[in-house]
Amino acid sequence: MTNFGHPSHPTPHLSPVELQLPTCKVFPQILLPTSSMASSGKVDGVFRMRSLGTATAGITDQYADGKAAKVWQLYIGDQSSRTQNYKTFLVNLLRQKRVSTIFDTACGTGVDSVMLLEEGFQMTSSDASDKMLKVAHKTRWERRKEASFEDWVIEEANWLTLEDDIEKPAGGFDAVICMGNSFAHLPDFHGDQSDHKKCFENFNSMVKPGGIFIIDHRNYDYILANGKSPAKNIYYNSSHIQDIKTSVLYVNNKPNLITLDYFMNVDAMYADSNQFRLSYYPHTLQGFSSLCREAFGPRAKHTVYADFKPLNVEPEPSFYIHVVEKPL
């Protein structure tokens, strides 16, 4: 999960958790959250992209106080059930491609990396949130006597400067993954998706020739058409999610930001974190596929799955999963 504050890619005058909107017009189509959440999210002309303290892929975690990392576990729900939703798909795919080394570019608290370590893969995991990584480091320490966990490499890294931040094996990793809708947290600050394209170039550089890149995103086509997310969710099964409010921000008559306000039913110890906000760039299936093709070239094999099923089997998936095979 990447840090925009990196010296090589400064973003002056822009708070990492707030998006200045001097040229934005809110169209009638926008779906406003409840007044209480709206007032906390928009202050003095600044639309807050997510709750303070909520770590996210692509954005500095400098406001994190650790509360969000705790609530994140409740948001995910039962981890064994969560991972089982796609474990068979992912592990079978990786083994089919004879993958050994994997780079998890948005590991968060380490849920997916742990799942893959337990399956015998060699993991390098990165995130920009030190609060999220703290949980991953704790897990590695607690399981340090297991060989795979002792060798688990965990780094704080920037998608925009991966070549500088991550030491890759000779030739690259067998597989690079970016799961859980993580990439969509990266905004389009410049209006031309130049940051998105740069990140994809860096992802490509991390994959060895003949290796694979796996990345997913929510079905934003559905959200834009219906004003809400699909009811099902292949990743998260939390019983603590009480409600989700959807807002769509338009810039120059184009959707630029989708914000989901989560209202949680949690114990008293989490009462001060019972609601949080996450914002995403609304990647369409066609647009995201173009990013893959542009970065990996026309010779790369690109397959899209809908909730881990063939694209023609699931017409309204909650997630799309892109698998790109880098040519030799």
PDB file of C-alpha atoms in Angstrom, residues 38-179:
ATOM      1  CA  ALA A  38     -21.369  13.884   5.273  1.00  0.00           C
ATOM      2  CA  SER A  39     -20.594  16.586   7.798  1.00  0.00           C
ATOM      3  CA  SER A  40     -17.611  14.640   9.112  1.00  0.00           C
ATOM      4  CA  GLY A  41     -16.343  13.946   5.596  1.00  0.00           C
ATOM      5  CA  LYS A  42     -16.596  17.399   4.057  1.00  0.00           C
ATOM      6  CA  VAL A  43     -15.018  20.261   5.961  1.00  0.00           C
ATOM      7  CA  ASP A  44     -14.205  23.688   4.514  1.00  0.00           C
ATOM      8  CA  GLY A  45     -14.488  22.515   0.923  1.00  0.00           C
ATOM      9  CA  VAL A  46     -12.345  19.439   1.419  1.00  0.00           C
ATOM     10  CA  PHE A  47     -13.886  16.043   0.731  1.00  0.00           C
ATOM     11  CA  ARG A  48     -12.272  13.480   2.982  1.00  0.00           C
ATOM     12  CA  MET A  49     -11.493  10.333   1.038  1.00  0.00           C
ATOM     13  CA  ARG A  50     -11.518   8.060   4.061  1.00  0.00           C
ATOM     14  CA  SER A  51     -11.677   8.129   7.840  1.00  0.00           C
ATOM     15  CA  LEU A  52      -8.591   9.382   9.599  1.00  0.00           C
ATOM     16  CA  GLY A  53      -6.531   6.404  10.685  1.00  0.00           C
ATOM     17  CA  THR A  54      -7.799   4.085   7.972  1.00  0.00           C
ATOM     18  CA  ALA A  55      -4.855   2.615   6.135  1.00  0.00           C
ATOM     19  CA  THR A  56      -5.259   2.126   2.420  1.00  0.00           C
ATOM     20  CA  ALA A  57      -3.320   1.000  -0.597  1.00  0.00           C
ATOM     21  CA  GLY A  58      -1.579   3.871  -2.292  1.00  0.00           C
ATOM     22  CA  ILE A  59      -1.950   6.508   0.388  1.00  0.00           C
ATOM     23  CA  THR A  60       0.264   7.563   3.269  1.00  0.00           C
ATOM     24  CA  ASP A  61      -0.860   6.315   6.635  1.00  0.00           C
ATOM     25  CA  GLN A  62       0.491   9.296   8.571  1.00  0.00           C
ATOM     26  CA  TYR A  63      -2.785   9.844  10.436  1.00  0.00           C
ATOM     27  CA  ALA A  64      -3.194   6.245  11.521  1.00  0.00           C
ATOM     28  CA  ASP A  65      -3.649   5.761  15.232  1.00  0.00           C
ATOM     29  CA  GLY A  66      -3.954   1.988  15.134  1.00  0.00           C
ATOM     30  CA  LYS A  67      -7.725   1.826  15.703  1.00  0.00           C
ATOM     31  CA  ALA A  68      -8.525   1.129  12.067  1.00  0.00           C
ATOM     32  CA  ALA A  69      -6.166  -1.830  11.936  1.00  0.00           C
ATOM     33  CA  LYS A  70      -8.127  -3.415  14.792  1.00  0.00           C
ATOM     34  CA  VAL A  71     -11.513  -2.731  13.198  1.00  0.00           C
ATOM     35  CA  TRP A  72     -10.148  -4.062   9.898  1.00  0.00           C
ATOM     36  CA  GLN A  73     -10.112  -7.559  11.334  1.00  0.00           C
ATOM     37  CA  LEU A  74     -13.800  -7.202  12.205  1.00  0.00           C
ATOM     38  CA  TYR A  75     -14.520  -5.858   8.719  1.00  0.00           C
ATOM     39  CA  ILE A  76     -12.834  -8.842   7.099  1.00  0.00           C
ATOM     40  CA  GLY A  77     -14.741 -11.288   9.260  1.00  0.00           C
ATOM     41  CA  ASP A  78     -13.738 -14.887   9.875  1.00  0.00           C
ATOM     42  CA  GLN A  79     -10.395 -15.242   8.128  1.00  0.00           C
ATOM     43  CA  SER A  80     -10.579 -18.967   7.503  1.00  0.00           C
ATOM     44  CA  SER A  81     -13.934 -18.563   5.778  1.00  0.00           C
ATOM     45  CA  ARG A  82     -12.790 -15.447   3.962  1.00  0.00           C
ATOM     46  CA  THR A  83      -9.707 -17.039   2.517  1.00  0.00           C
ATOM     47  CA  GLN A  84     -11.593 -20.205   1.612  1.00  0.00           C
ATOM     48  CA  ASN A  85     -13.722 -18.162  -0.814  1.00  0.00           C
ATOM     49  CA  TYR A  86     -10.818 -17.869  -3.182  1.00  0.00           C
ATOM     50  CA  LYS A  87      -8.041 -20.021  -1.745  1.00  0.00           C
ATOM     51  CA  THR A  88      -8.716 -22.913  -4.104  1.00  0.00           C
ATOM     52  CA  PHE A  89      -8.770 -20.616  -7.132  1.00  0.00           C
ATOM     53  CA  LEU A  90      -5.573 -18.784  -6.226  1.00  0.00           C
ATOM     54  CA  VAL A  91      -3.504 -21.712  -4.982  1.00  0.00           C
ATOM     55  CA  ASN A  92      -4.470 -23.951  -7.896  1.00  0.00           C
ATOM     56  CA  LEU A  93      -3.587 -21.200 -10.358  1.00  0.00           C
ATOM     57  CA  LEU A  94      -0.209 -20.564  -8.723  1.00  0.00           C
ATOM     58  CA  ARG A  95       0.648 -24.253  -8.622  1.00  0.00           C
ATOM     59  CA  GLN A  96      -0.486 -24.745 -12.203  1.00  0.00           C
ATOM     60  CA  LYS A  97       2.009 -22.053 -13.205  1.00  0.00           C
ATOM     61  CA  ARG A  98       4.710 -23.671 -11.013  1.00  0.00           C
ATOM     62  CA  VAL A  99       5.079 -20.561  -8.876  1.00  0.00           C
ATOM     63  CA  SER A 100       7.526 -20.564  -5.981  1.00  0.00           C
ATOM     64  CA  THR A 101       8.268 -16.899  -5.158  1.00  0.00           C
ATOM     65  CA  ILE A 102       5.388 -14.444  -4.694  1.00  0.00           C
ATOM     66  CA  PHE A 103       5.341 -10.705  -4.099  1.00  0.00           C
ATOM     67  CA  ASP A 104       2.181  -9.523  -2.310  1.00  0.00           C
ATOM     68  CA  THR A 105       2.129  -5.811  -3.102  1.00  0.00           C
ATOM     69  CA  ALA A 106      -0.753  -4.884  -0.769  1.00  0.00           C
ATOM     70  CA  CYS A 107      -0.469  -7.274   2.139  1.00  0.00           C
ATOM     71  CA  GLY A 108      -2.199  -5.134   4.781  1.00  0.00           C
ATOM     72  CA  THR A 109      -2.229  -7.151   7.998  1.00  0.00           C
ATOM     73  CA  GLY A 110      -0.918 -10.161   6.098  1.00  0.00           C
ATOM     74  CA  VAL A 111      -4.048 -12.285   5.722  1.00  0.00           C
ATOM     75  CA  ASP A 112      -3.390 -13.403   2.146  1.00  0.00           C
ATOM     76  CA  SER A 113       0.362 -13.719   2.640  1.00  0.00           C
ATOM     77  CA  VAL A 114      -0.170 -15.997   5.640  1.00  0.00           C
ATOM     78  CA  MET A 115      -2.549 -18.151   3.618  1.00  0.00           C
ATOM     79  CA  LEU A 116       0.084 -18.549   0.896  1.00  0.00           C
ATOM     80  CA  LEU A 117       2.914 -19.153   3.376  1.00  0.00           C
ATOM     81  CA  GLU A 118       0.874 -21.973   4.852  1.00  0.00           C
ATOM     82  CA  GLU A 119       0.610 -23.437   1.361  1.00  0.00           C
ATOM     83  CA  GLY A 120       4.415 -23.503   1.030  1.00  0.00           C
ATOM     84  CA  PHE A 121       5.096 -20.451  -1.133  1.00  0.00           C
ATOM     85  CA  GLN A 122       8.029 -18.083  -0.518  1.00  0.00           C
ATOM     86  CA  MET A 123       6.570 -14.669   0.290  1.00  0.00           C
ATOM     87  CA  THR A 124       7.721 -11.084   0.050  1.00  0.00           C
ATOM     88  CA  SER A 125       5.000  -8.766   1.322  1.00  0.00           C
ATOM     89  CA  SER A 126       4.708  -4.988   1.289  1.00  0.00           C
ATOM     90  CA  ASP A 127       2.379  -2.248   2.420  1.00  0.00           C
ATOM     91  CA  ALA A 128       2.598   1.487   3.118  1.00  0.00           C
ATOM     92  CA  SER A 129       0.754   1.352   6.415  1.00  0.00           C
ATOM     93  CA  ASP A 130       3.050   0.724   9.340  1.00  0.00           C
ATOM     94  CA  LYS A 131      -0.019   0.077  11.504  1.00  0.00           C
ATOM     95  CA  MET A 132      -1.177  -2.699   9.201  1.00  0.00           C
ATOM     96  CA  LEU A 133       2.353  -4.058   8.847  1.00  0.00           C
ATOM     97  CA  LYS A 134       2.669  -4.126  12.615  1.00  0.00           C
ATOM     98  CA  VAL A 135       0.090  -6.915  12.649  1.00  0.00           C
ATOM     99  CA  ALA A 136       1.981  -8.803   9.927  1.00  0.00           C
ATOM    100  CA  HIS A 137       5.254  -8.455  11.837  1.00  0.00           C
ATOM    101  CA  LYS A 138       3.553  -9.718  14.987  1.00  0.00           C
ATOM    102  CA  THR A 139       2.264 -12.766  13.136  1.00  0.00           C
ATOM    103  CA  ARG A 140       5.725 -13.487  11.736  1.00  0.00           C
ATOM    104  CA  TRP A 141       7.246 -13.253  15.216  1.00  0.00           C
ATOM    105  CA  GLU A 142       4.635 -15.509  16.798  1.00  0.00           C
ATOM    106  CA  ARG A 143       5.209 -18.149  14.109  1.00  0.00           C
ATOM    107  CA  ARG A 144       8.950 -17.597  13.678  1.00  0.00           C
ATOM    108  CA  LYS A 145       9.786 -21.231  14.515  1.00  0.00           C
ATOM    109  CA  GLU A 146       8.064 -22.289  11.291  1.00  0.00           C
ATOM    110  CA  ALA A 147      10.614 -22.168   8.475  1.00  0.00           C
ATOM    111  CA  SER A 148       8.383 -20.398   5.968  1.00  0.00           C
ATOM    112  CA  PHE A 149       7.515 -17.663   8.451  1.00  0.00           C
ATOM    113  CA  GLU A 150      11.106 -17.171   9.550  1.00  0.00           C
ATOM    114  CA  ASP A 151      12.003 -16.435   5.908  1.00  0.00           C
ATOM    115  CA  TRP A 152       8.976 -14.192   5.295  1.00  0.00           C
ATOM    116  CA  VAL A 153      10.174 -10.815   3.980  1.00  0.00           C
ATOM    117  CA  ILE A 154       8.000  -7.861   5.033  1.00  0.00           C
ATOM    118  CA  GLU A 155       8.768  -4.354   3.752  1.00  0.00           C
ATOM    119  CA  GLU A 156       7.169  -0.932   3.674  1.00  0.00           C
ATOM    120  CA  ALA A 157       7.024  -0.030  -0.010  1.00  0.00           C
ATOM    121  CA  ASN A 158       5.659   2.380  -2.582  1.00  0.00           C
ATOM    122  CA  TRP A 159       3.930   1.164  -5.729  1.00  0.00           C
ATOM    123  CA  LEU A 160       5.380   4.146  -7.578  1.00  0.00           C
ATOM    124  CA  THR A 161       8.976   3.229  -6.650  1.00  0.00           C
ATOM    125  CA  LEU A 162       8.954  -0.540  -6.280  1.00  0.00           C
ATOM    126  CA  GLU A 163      12.310  -0.964  -8.008  1.00  0.00           C
ATOM    127  CA  ASP A 164      13.916   1.099  -5.242  1.00  0.00           C
ATOM    128  CA  ASP A 165      11.889  -0.290  -2.355  1.00  0.00           C
ATOM    129  CA  ILE A 166      11.844  -4.040  -2.993  1.00  0.00           C
ATOM    130  CA  GLU A 167      14.719  -6.428  -3.587  1.00  0.00           C
ATOM    131  CA  LYS A 168      13.492  -8.920  -6.148  1.00  0.00           C
ATOM    132  CA  PRO A 169      15.019 -12.281  -7.049  1.00  0.00           C
ATOM    133  CA  ALA A 170      17.229 -12.473 -10.119  1.00  0.00           C
ATOM    134  CA  GLY A 171      14.905 -11.990 -13.078  1.00  0.00           C
ATOM    135  CA  GLY A 172      11.889 -11.185 -10.920  1.00  0.00           C
ATOM    136  CA  PHE A 173       9.194 -12.939  -8.897  1.00  0.00           C
ATOM    137  CA  ASP A 174       7.304 -15.936 -10.240  1.00  0.00           C
ATOM    138  CA  ALA A 175       4.072 -14.141  -9.342  1.00  0.00           C
ATOM    139  CA  VAL A 176       3.017 -10.689  -8.200  1.00  0.00           C
ATOM    140  CA  ILE A 177      -0.404 -10.230  -6.603  1.00  0.00           C
ATOM    141  CA  CYS A 178      -2.476  -7.192  -5.649  1.00  0.00           C
ATOM    142  CA  MET A 179      -5.745  -8.425  -4.178  1.00  0.00           C
TER     143      MET A 179
END
